PDB file of C-alpha atoms in Angstrom:
ATOM      1  CA  MET A   1       0.000   0.000   0.000  1.00  0.00           C
ATOM      2  CA  SER A   2       1.186   3.527  -0.722  1.00  0.00           C
ATOM      3  CA  PHE A   3      -0.074   7.047  -0.288  1.00  0.00           C
ATOM      4  CA  TYR A   4       0.109  10.060  -2.575  1.00  0.00           C
ATOM      5  CA  ILE A   5       0.213  13.722  -1.532  1.00  0.00           C
ATOM      6  CA  PRO A   6      -0.772  16.034  -4.440  1.00  0.00           C
ATOM      7  CA  ALA A   7       1.792  18.640  -5.498  1.00  0.00           C
ATOM      8  CA  ASP A   8      -0.586  21.519  -4.657  1.00  0.00           C
ATOM      9  CA  THR A   9      -0.752  20.281  -1.080  1.00  0.00           C
ATOM     10  CA  CYS A  10       3.014  19.813  -0.878  1.00  0.00           C
ATOM     11  CA  LYS A  11       3.507  23.442  -1.975  1.00  0.00           C
ATOM     12  CA  THR A  12       1.262  24.840   0.744  1.00  0.00           C
ATOM     13  CA  VAL A  13       2.259  22.694   3.734  1.00  0.00           C
ATOM     14  CA  ARG A  14       5.401  23.714   5.588  1.00  0.00           C
ATOM     15  CA  THR A  15       7.375  21.572   7.957  1.00  0.00           C
ATOM     16  CA  GLY A  16       7.653  24.338  10.512  1.00  0.00           C
ATOM     17  CA  GLY A  17      10.362  24.011  13.063  1.00  0.00           C
ATOM     18  CA  LEU A  18      11.962  26.192  15.644  1.00  0.00           C
ATOM     19  CA  PRO A  19      12.824  29.812  14.933  1.00  0.00           C
ATOM     20  CA  PRO A  20      16.386  30.467  13.748  1.00  0.00           C
ATOM     21  CA  GLY A  21      19.328  31.938  15.646  1.00  0.00           C
ATOM     22  CA  THR A  22      19.971  35.613  16.282  1.00  0.00           C
ATOM     23  CA  GLY A  23      19.870  37.784  13.181  1.00  0.00           C
ATOM     24  CA  TYR A  24      17.867  40.056  10.935  1.00  0.00           C
ATOM     25  CA  TYR A  25      15.035  38.345   9.092  1.00  0.00           C
ATOM     26  CA  ALA A  26      12.292  39.088   6.601  1.00  0.00           C
ATOM     27  CA  VAL A  27       9.227  37.363   8.065  1.00  0.00           C
ATOM     28  CA  GLU A  28       5.729  36.769   6.768  1.00  0.00           C
ATOM     29  CA  ILE A  29       2.847  37.825   8.988  1.00  0.00           C
ATOM     30  CA  THR A  30       0.582  34.808   8.721  1.00  0.00           C
ATOM     31  CA  GLN A  31      -2.163  35.673  11.202  1.00  0.00           C
ATOM     32  CA  PHE A  32      -3.437  38.140  13.779  1.00  0.00           C
ATOM     33  CA  GLU A  33      -5.227  36.066  16.378  1.00  0.00           C
ATOM     34  CA  ASP A  34      -7.705  37.655  18.758  1.00  0.00           C
ATOM     35  CA  ARG A  35      -6.974  35.854  22.008  1.00  0.00           C
ATOM     36  CA  GLY A  36     -10.597  36.361  23.070  1.00  0.00           C
ATOM     37  CA  VAL A  37      -9.515  37.682  26.466  1.00  0.00           C
ATOM     38  CA  LEU A  38      -8.460  40.991  27.928  1.00  0.00           C
ATOM     39  CA  ASP A  39      -4.883  41.406  29.138  1.00  0.00           C
ATOM     40  CA  ARG A  40      -4.103  42.128  32.804  1.00  0.00           C
ATOM     41  CA  GLN A  41      -4.691  45.849  32.249  1.00  0.00           C
ATOM     42  CA  GLY A  42      -8.073  45.276  30.598  1.00  0.00           C
ATOM     43  CA  ASN A  43      -7.015  45.835  26.964  1.00  0.00           C
ATOM     44  CA  TYR A  44      -7.749  43.616  23.984  1.00  0.00           C
ATOM     45  CA  SER A  45      -5.088  40.946  23.547  1.00  0.00           C
ATOM     46  CA  TYR A  46      -3.749  39.359  20.361  1.00  0.00           C
ATOM     47  CA  PHE A  47      -1.042  37.101  18.964  1.00  0.00           C
ATOM     48  CA  ILE A  48       0.806  38.027  15.780  1.00  0.00           C
ATOM     49  CA  HIS A  49       1.989  34.854  14.037  1.00  0.00           C
ATOM     50  CA  LEU A  50       5.222  35.021  12.021  1.00  0.00           C
ATOM     51  CA  ARG A  51       6.928  32.664   9.577  1.00  0.00           C
ATOM     52  CA  PHE A  52      10.689  32.807   9.015  1.00  0.00           C
ATOM     53  CA  PRO A  53      12.234  32.154   5.581  1.00  0.00           C
ATOM     54  CA  ASP A  54      13.252  28.608   6.630  1.00  0.00           C
ATOM     55  CA  GLY A  55       9.666  27.761   7.629  1.00  0.00           C
ATOM     56  CA  GLY A  56      10.168  28.174  11.378  1.00  0.00           C
ATOM     57  CA  THR A  57       7.358  29.977  13.148  1.00  0.00           C
ATOM     58  CA  THR A  58       6.783  32.029  16.251  1.00  0.00           C
ATOM     59  CA  LYS A  59       4.119  34.262  17.708  1.00  0.00           C
ATOM     60  CA  GLU A  60       4.330  37.446  19.695  1.00  0.00           C
ATOM     61  CA  ILE A  61       1.728  38.708  22.106  1.00  0.00           C
ATOM     62  CA  GLY A  62       0.407  42.235  22.059  1.00  0.00           C
ATOM     63  CA  SER A  63      -2.359  44.449  23.362  1.00  0.00           C
ATOM     64  CA  LEU A  64      -4.583  46.979  21.662  1.00  0.00           C
ATOM     65  CA  PRO A  65      -6.894  49.669  22.996  1.00  0.00           C
ATOM     66  CA  PHE A  66      -9.527  49.071  20.293  1.00  0.00           C
ATOM     67  CA  ASN A  67     -11.401  45.959  19.163  1.00  0.00           C
ATOM     68  CA  SER A  68     -12.253  45.073  15.532  1.00  0.00           C
ATOM     69  CA  ASP A  69     -15.116  47.596  15.570  1.00  0.00           C
ATOM     70  CA  GLY A  70     -12.882  50.419  16.840  1.00  0.00           C
ATOM     71  CA  GLU A  71     -14.485  50.365  20.303  1.00  0.00           C
ATOM     72  CA  LEU A  72     -12.276  51.431  23.202  1.00  0.00           C
ATOM     73  CA  ALA A  73     -11.384  48.781  25.791  1.00  0.00           C
ATOM     74  CA  PRO A  74     -13.523  49.049  28.949  1.00  0.00           C
ATOM     75  CA  ALA A  75     -10.525  49.610  31.237  1.00  0.00           C
ATOM     76  CA  LEU A  76      -9.405  52.592  29.172  1.00  0.00           C
ATOM     77  CA  GLN A  77     -12.860  54.170  29.191  1.00  0.00           C
ATOM     78  CA  ALA A  78     -12.678  54.459  32.975  1.00  0.00           C
ATOM     79  CA  MET A  79      -9.280  56.209  33.029  1.00  0.00           C
ATOM     80  CA  ASP A  80      -8.311  59.825  33.261  1.00  0.00           C
ATOM     81  CA  GLU A  81      -7.908  61.235  29.728  1.00  0.00           C
ATOM     82  CA  GLN A  82      -4.183  61.998  30.067  1.00  0.00           C
ATOM     83  CA  ILE A  83      -3.339  58.502  31.343  1.00  0.00           C
ATOM     84  CA  ARG A  84      -5.633  56.911  28.742  1.00  0.00           C
ATOM     85  CA  ASN A  85      -3.951  58.800  25.891  1.00  0.00           C
ATOM     86  CA  LYS A  86      -0.502  57.735  27.088  1.00  0.00           C
ATOM     87  CA  LYS A  87      -1.544  54.063  27.209  1.00  0.00           C
ATOM     88  CA  ILE A  88      -3.239  54.265  23.803  1.00  0.00           C
ATOM     89  CA  GLY A  89      -0.111  55.875  22.353  1.00  0.00           C
ATOM     90  CA  GLY A  90       2.119  53.049  23.574  1.00  0.00           C
ATOM     91  CA  MET A  91      -0.078  50.241  22.262  1.00  0.00           C
ATOM     92  CA  VAL A  92      -0.879  51.881  18.931  1.00  0.00           C
ATOM     93  CA  GLY A  93       2.764  52.909  18.478  1.00  0.00           C
ATOM     94  CA  ALA A  94       3.841  49.270  18.808  1.00  0.00           C
ATOM     95  CA  LEU A  95       1.395  48.185  16.089  1.00  0.00           C
ATOM     96  CA  LYS A  96       2.353  51.116  13.858  1.00  0.00           C
ATOM     97  CA  ARG A  97       5.979  49.899  13.956  1.00  0.00           C
ATOM     98  CA  VAL A  98       4.754  46.570  12.574  1.00  0.00           C
ATOM     99  CA  ALA A  99       2.812  48.351   9.822  1.00  0.00           C
ATOM    100  CA  LEU A 100       5.730  50.629   8.913  1.00  0.00           C
ATOM    101  CA  SER A 101       7.965  47.564   8.656  1.00  0.00           C
ATOM    102  CA  THR A 102       5.620  46.079   6.042  1.00  0.00           C
ATOM    103  CA  GLY A 103       5.667  49.262   3.953  1.00  0.00           C
ATOM    104  CA  ILE A 104       2.410  50.835   5.091  1.00  0.00           C
ATOM    105  CA  THR A 105       3.080  54.545   5.501  1.00  0.00           C
ATOM    106  CA  ASN A 106       2.179  56.962   8.267  1.00  0.00           C
ATOM    107  CA  GLU A 107       0.297  59.016   5.668  1.00  0.00           C
ATOM    108  CA  TYR A 108      -1.864  56.024   4.769  1.00  0.00           C
ATOM    109  CA  MET A 109      -2.585  55.187   8.419  1.00  0.00           C
ATOM    110  CA  ASN A 110      -3.327  58.836   9.262  1.00  0.00           C
ATOM    111  CA  GLU A 111      -5.905  58.942   6.475  1.00  0.00           C
ATOM    112  CA  ASN A 112      -7.392  55.427   6.642  1.00  0.00           C
ATOM    113  CA  GLY A 113      -6.659  54.008  10.085  1.00  0.00           C
ATOM    114  CA  LEU A 114      -5.173  50.536  10.366  1.00  0.00           C
ATOM    115  CA  SER A 115      -6.865  47.166  10.291  1.00  0.00           C
ATOM    116  CA  THR A 116      -4.707  44.215  11.251  1.00  0.00           C
ATOM    117  CA  GLU A 117      -6.296  42.364   8.312  1.00  0.00           C
ATOM    118  CA  HIS A 118      -4.127  44.522   6.030  1.00  0.00           C
ATOM    119  CA  LEU A 119      -0.975  43.129   7.647  1.00  0.00           C
ATOM    120  CA  VAL A 120      -1.705  39.427   7.133  1.00  0.00           C
ATOM    121  CA  GLY A 121       0.325  38.010   4.247  1.00  0.00           C
ATOM    122  CA  ARG A 122       2.732  40.945   4.214  1.00  0.00           C
ATOM    123  CA  THR A 123       6.477  40.783   4.803  1.00  0.00           C
ATOM    124  CA  GLY A 124       7.949  42.588   7.796  1.00  0.00           C
ATOM    125  CA  TYR A 125      11.574  42.976   8.826  1.00  0.00           C
ATOM    126  CA  ILE A 126      12.749  42.121  12.302  1.00  0.00           C
ATOM    127  CA  ALA A 127      15.719  41.956  14.610  1.00  0.00           C
ATOM    128  CA  TRP A 128      15.438  38.491  16.165  1.00  0.00           C
ATOM    129  CA  LEU A 129      17.194  37.187  19.253  1.00  0.00           C
ATOM    130  CA  GLY A 130      17.577  33.424  19.017  1.00  0.00           C
ATOM    131  CA  ARG A 131      17.944  31.018  21.924  1.00  0.00           C
ATOM    132  CA  PRO A 132      20.847  32.269  24.083  1.00  0.00           C
ATOM    133  CA  ASN A 133      23.760  29.945  24.810  1.00  0.00           C
ATOM    134  CA  ASP A 134      23.476  30.381  28.581  1.00  0.00           C
ATOM    135  CA  VAL A 135      19.902  29.082  28.955  1.00  0.00           C
ATOM    136  CA  PRO A 136      19.851  26.493  31.758  1.00  0.00           C
ATOM    137  CA  ASP A 137      18.859  22.947  30.818  1.00  0.00           C
ATOM    138  CA  GLY A 138      15.128  22.387  30.977  1.00  0.00           C
ATOM    139  CA  LEU A 139      14.177  26.042  30.420  1.00  0.00           C
ATOM    140  CA  ARG A 140      12.105  26.569  27.280  1.00  0.00           C
ATOM    141  CA  VAL A 141      13.411  29.665  25.519  1.00  0.00           C
ATOM    142  CA  TYR A 142      13.009  29.777  21.749  1.00  0.00           C
ATOM    143  CA  GLY A 143      13.803  33.363  20.927  1.00  0.00           C
ATOM    144  CA  GLU A 144      12.443  36.866  21.132  1.00  0.00           C
ATOM    145  CA  LEU A 145      11.507  39.570  18.680  1.00  0.00           C
ATOM    146  CA  GLN A 146      13.709  42.537  19.537  1.00  0.00           C
ATOM    147  CA  ASP A 147      12.415  45.122  17.071  1.00  0.00           C
ATOM    148  CA  TRP A 148      10.509  45.762  13.853  1.00  0.00           C
ATOM    149  CA  LEU A 149      12.590  47.523  11.191  1.00  0.00           C
ATOM    150  CA  LYS A 150      11.829  49.467   8.037  1.00  0.00           C
ATOM    151  CA  LYS A 151      13.120  47.681   4.935  1.00  0.00           C
ATOM    152  CA  ASP A 152      15.836  50.229   4.121  1.00  0.00           C
ATOM    153  CA  HIS A 153      17.272  49.967   7.643  1.00  0.00           C
ATOM    154  CA  PHE A 154      17.039  46.154   7.480  1.00  0.00           C
ATOM    155  CA  ASP A 155      18.860  46.103   4.116  1.00  0.00           C
ATOM    156  CA  LYS A 156      21.634  48.321   5.484  1.00  0.00           C
ATOM    157  CA  LEU A 157      22.179  46.142   8.570  1.00  0.00           C
ATOM    158  CA  VAL A 158      22.230  42.949   6.503  1.00  0.00           C
ATOM    159  CA  ALA A 159      24.634  44.469   3.936  1.00  0.00           C
ATOM    160  CA  GLU A 160      26.974  45.475   6.770  1.00  0.00           C
ATOM    161  CA  GLY A 161      26.857  41.948   8.189  1.00  0.00           C
ATOM    162  CA  LYS A 162      25.692  43.170  11.577  1.00  0.00           C
ATOM    163  CA  GLN A 163      23.878  41.090  14.205  1.00  0.00           C
ATOM    164  CA  PRO A 164      21.389  42.312  16.822  1.00  0.00           C
ATOM    165  CA  ALA A 165      22.951  42.889  20.251  1.00  0.00           C
ATOM    166  CA  ASP A 166      21.671  40.301  22.715  1.00  0.00           C
ATOM    167  CA  ASN A 167      22.128  41.336  26.332  1.00  0.00           C
ATOM    168  CA  ARG A 168      19.737  38.812  27.852  1.00  0.00           C
ATOM    169  CA  LYS A 169      21.070  36.808  30.781  1.00  0.00           C
ATOM    170  CA  PHE A 170      19.592  33.642  32.235  1.00  0.00           C
TER     171      PHE A 170
END
């Protein structure tokens, strides 16, 4: 007995694997996942799923002040306006860095807003910290996204052969 996997299926299925070592990588944003829960501060929580060029995957957690309908998180509604604006700025700024990395401009976002749906399938550029050498046995550490980069900055760092600085200690 034998089995046959059609070529179309073989093209679309990846073997996955662990994320690579420390370096600069062009990654595909494969999904924004609504975690369906609020974070500890009462904001909407999501995972951004990433695929590395070698097929390895990872996900990063984040928080947003607005849900898919643009409604403000309940915890933020109850805050003083100055504190609320500071918190909104931090969360939105983090997502804007992702968008800028994929080539979406500030001008576009300022005119149209930003839906995470527009980021899925796009390529972003990151500084990635792989598993450190000094991780004690038994501790599960796979890596960490250090920063989102604009493509021109990414290209310059890669051309210069630079590596992200990893100051983590375990």
